[in-house]
GROMACS .gro file of C-alpha atoms in nm:
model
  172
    1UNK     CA    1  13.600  13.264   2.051
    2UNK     CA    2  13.813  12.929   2.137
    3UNK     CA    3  13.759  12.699   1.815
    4UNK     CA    4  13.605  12.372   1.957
    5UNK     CA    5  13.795  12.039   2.058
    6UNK     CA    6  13.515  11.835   2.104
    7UNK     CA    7  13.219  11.806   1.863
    8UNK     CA    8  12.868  11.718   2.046
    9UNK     CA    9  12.664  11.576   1.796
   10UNK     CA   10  12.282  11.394   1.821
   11UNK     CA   11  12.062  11.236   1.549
   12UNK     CA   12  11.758  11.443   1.652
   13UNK     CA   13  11.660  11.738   1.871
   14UNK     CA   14  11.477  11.546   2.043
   15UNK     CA   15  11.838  11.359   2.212
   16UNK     CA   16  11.911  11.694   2.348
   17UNK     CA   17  11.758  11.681   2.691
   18UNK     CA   18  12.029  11.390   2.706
   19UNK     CA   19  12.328  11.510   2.499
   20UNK     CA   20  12.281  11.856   2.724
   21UNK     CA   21  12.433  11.688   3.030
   22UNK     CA   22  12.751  11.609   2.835
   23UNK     CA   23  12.766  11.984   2.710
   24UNK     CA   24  12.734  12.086   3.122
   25UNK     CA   25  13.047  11.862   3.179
   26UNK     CA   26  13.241  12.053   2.876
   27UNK     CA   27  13.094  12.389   3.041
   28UNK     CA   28  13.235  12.230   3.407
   29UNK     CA   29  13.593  12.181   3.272
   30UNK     CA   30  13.642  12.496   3.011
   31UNK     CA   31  13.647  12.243   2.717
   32UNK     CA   32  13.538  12.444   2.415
   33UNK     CA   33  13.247  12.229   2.198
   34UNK     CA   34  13.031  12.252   1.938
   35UNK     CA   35  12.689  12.105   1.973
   36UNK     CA   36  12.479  12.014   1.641
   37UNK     CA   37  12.230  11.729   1.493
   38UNK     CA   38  12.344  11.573   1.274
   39UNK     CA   39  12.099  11.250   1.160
   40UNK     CA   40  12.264  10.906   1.027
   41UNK     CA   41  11.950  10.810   0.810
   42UNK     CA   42  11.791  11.173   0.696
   43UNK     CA   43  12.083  11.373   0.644
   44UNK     CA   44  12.379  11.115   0.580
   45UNK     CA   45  12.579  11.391   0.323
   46UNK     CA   46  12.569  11.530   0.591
   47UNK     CA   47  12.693  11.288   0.832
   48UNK     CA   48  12.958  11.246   0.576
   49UNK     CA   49  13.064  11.563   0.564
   50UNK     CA   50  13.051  11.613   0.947
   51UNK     CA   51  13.291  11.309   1.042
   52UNK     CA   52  13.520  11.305   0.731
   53UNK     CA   53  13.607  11.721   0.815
   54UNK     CA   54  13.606  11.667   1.220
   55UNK     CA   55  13.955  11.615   1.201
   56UNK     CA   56  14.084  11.906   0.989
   57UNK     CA   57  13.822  12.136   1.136
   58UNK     CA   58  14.026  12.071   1.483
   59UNK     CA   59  13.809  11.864   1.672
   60UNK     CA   60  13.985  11.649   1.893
   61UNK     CA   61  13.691  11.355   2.000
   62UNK     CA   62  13.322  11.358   1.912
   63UNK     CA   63  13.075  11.257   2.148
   64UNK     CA   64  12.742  11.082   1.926
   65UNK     CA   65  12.417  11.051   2.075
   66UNK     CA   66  12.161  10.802   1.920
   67UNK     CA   67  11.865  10.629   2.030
   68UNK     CA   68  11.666  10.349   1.792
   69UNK     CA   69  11.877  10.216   1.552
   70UNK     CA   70  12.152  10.423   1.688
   71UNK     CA   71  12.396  10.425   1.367
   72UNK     CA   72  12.470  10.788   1.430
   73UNK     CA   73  12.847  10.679   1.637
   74UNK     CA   74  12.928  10.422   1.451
   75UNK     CA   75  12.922  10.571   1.111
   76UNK     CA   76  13.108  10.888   1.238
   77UNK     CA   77  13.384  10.658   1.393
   78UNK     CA   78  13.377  10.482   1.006
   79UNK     CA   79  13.468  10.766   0.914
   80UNK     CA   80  13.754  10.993   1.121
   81UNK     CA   81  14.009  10.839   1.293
   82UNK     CA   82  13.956  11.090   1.599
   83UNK     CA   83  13.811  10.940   1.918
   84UNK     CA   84  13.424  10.862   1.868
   85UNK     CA   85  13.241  10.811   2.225
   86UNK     CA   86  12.882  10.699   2.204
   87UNK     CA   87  12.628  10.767   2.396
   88UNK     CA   88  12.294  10.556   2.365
   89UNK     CA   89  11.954  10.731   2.437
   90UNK     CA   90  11.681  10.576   2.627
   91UNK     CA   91  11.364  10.486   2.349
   92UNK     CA   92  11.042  10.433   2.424
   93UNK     CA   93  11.007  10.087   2.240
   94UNK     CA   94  11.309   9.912   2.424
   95UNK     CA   95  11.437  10.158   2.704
   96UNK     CA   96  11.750  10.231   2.492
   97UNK     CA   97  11.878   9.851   2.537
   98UNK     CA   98  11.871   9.878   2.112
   99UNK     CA   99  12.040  10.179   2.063
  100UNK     CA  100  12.251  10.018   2.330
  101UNK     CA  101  12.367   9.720   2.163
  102UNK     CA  102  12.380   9.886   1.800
  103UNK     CA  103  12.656  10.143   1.938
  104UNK     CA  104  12.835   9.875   2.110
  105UNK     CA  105  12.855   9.631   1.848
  106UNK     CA  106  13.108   9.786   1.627
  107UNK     CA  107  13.353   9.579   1.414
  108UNK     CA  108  13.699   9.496   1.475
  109UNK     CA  109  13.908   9.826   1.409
  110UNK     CA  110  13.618  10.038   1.433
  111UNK     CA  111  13.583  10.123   1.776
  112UNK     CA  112  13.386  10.354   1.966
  113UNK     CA  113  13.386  10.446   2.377
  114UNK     CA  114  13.024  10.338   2.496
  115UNK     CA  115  12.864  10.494   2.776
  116UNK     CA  116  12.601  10.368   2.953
  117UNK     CA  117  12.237  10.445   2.803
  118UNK     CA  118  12.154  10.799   2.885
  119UNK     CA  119  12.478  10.844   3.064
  120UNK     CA  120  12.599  11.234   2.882
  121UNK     CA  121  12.789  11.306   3.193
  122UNK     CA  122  13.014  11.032   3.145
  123UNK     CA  123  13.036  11.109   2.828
  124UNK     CA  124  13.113  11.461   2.876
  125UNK     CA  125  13.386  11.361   3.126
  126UNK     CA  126  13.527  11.109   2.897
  127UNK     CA  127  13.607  11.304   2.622
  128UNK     CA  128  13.777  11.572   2.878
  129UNK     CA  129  14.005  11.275   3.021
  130UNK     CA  130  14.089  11.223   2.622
  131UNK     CA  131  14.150  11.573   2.600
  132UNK     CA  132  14.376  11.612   2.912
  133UNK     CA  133  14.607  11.330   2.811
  134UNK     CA  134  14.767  11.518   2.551
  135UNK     CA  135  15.067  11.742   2.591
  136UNK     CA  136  14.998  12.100   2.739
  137UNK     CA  137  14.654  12.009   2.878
  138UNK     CA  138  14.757  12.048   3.216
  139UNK     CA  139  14.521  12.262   3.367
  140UNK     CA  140  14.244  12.055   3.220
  141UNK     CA  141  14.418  11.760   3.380
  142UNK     CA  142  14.402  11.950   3.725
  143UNK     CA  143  14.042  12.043   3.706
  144UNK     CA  144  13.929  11.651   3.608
  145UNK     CA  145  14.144  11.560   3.914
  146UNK     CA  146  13.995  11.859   4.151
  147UNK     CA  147  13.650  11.707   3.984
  148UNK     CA  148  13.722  11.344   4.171
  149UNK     CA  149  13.881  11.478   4.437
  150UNK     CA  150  13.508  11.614   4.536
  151UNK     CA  151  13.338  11.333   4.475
  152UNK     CA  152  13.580  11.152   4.688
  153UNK     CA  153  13.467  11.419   4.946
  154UNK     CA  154  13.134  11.387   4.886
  155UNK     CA  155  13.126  11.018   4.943
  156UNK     CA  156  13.360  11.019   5.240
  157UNK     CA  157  13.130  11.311   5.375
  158UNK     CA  158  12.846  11.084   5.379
  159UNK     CA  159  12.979  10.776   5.546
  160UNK     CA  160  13.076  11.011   5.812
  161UNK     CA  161  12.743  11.105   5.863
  162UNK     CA  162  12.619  10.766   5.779
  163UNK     CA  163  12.883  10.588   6.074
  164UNK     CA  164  12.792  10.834   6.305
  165UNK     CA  165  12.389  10.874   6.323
  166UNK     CA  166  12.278  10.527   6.199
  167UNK     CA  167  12.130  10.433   5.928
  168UNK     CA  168  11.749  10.469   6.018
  169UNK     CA  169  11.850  10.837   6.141
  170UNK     CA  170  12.075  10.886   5.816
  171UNK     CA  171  11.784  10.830   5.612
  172UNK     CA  172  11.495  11.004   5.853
   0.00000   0.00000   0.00000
């Protein structure tokens, strides 16, 4: 099999029916990932092990979901120089404004890409557009742009219909 490019990684199992969006978009393009938990707080050898070896292992960019305290992205960008893009899951106690904020909040030269909360698709398409900007991605580049080019469609598709019937009929 294809050795990954982009590692999918999530502090619980319980961030899957999230992080699985951004492994559909992967899927959708032919971008060969990996897709693990890795936890920030109760495995952090782990962790360490996990971001330090990205690199060398061939990953290219690793998506990080978190929810809570949401250290998970953050610590794996502390750690690898490779692109880290976060994605913050909803929580119950704050609707995933915290996990939010704690991804977001990263110190100067410590960056990572921050999607909105719950957002894996964007996520998933992200780290393809990082992919695809490198030399001999070309195909990849064609299917991101073949990708917009049908949500362009889409959108023009429904104006269309939209302009034409009215909108009480449009939404009858």
């Amino acid at each position: 099999s294809t050795p990954p490019l982009v590692g999918v990684i999530m502090g619980s199992d319980s961030d899957l029916p999230v992080m699985k969006a951004c492994c559909e978009m992967l899927d959708k393009f032919g971008v060969p990932y990996e897709c693990t938990i890795v936890s920030a707080h109760r495995t952090p050898q782990r962790l360490c092990e996990y971001a330090s070896g990205a690199k060398a292992r061939g990953l290219r960019v690793v998506v990080a979901g978190a929810g809570g305290a949401a250290h998970l992205p953050g610590m794996v960008a502390a750690m690898t120089t490779l692109p880290v893009v976060g994605v913050p899951v909803k929580t119950s106690a704050l609707s995933g404004v915290d996990s939010l904020y704690s991804i977001v909040q990263m110190p100067r030269g410590v960056p990572v890409a921050t999607v909105a909360i719950g957002n894996a698709t964007n996520a998933g398409v992200l780290a393809a557009r990082i992919l695809a900007s490198a030399p001999g991605m070309d195909a990849l580049a064609a299917r991101l742009q073949a990708y917009a080019d049908a949500q362009r469609d889409e959108v023009l598709a429904k104006a269309a219909t939209l302009e034409g019937a009215g909108h009480a009929a449009y939404l009858a």
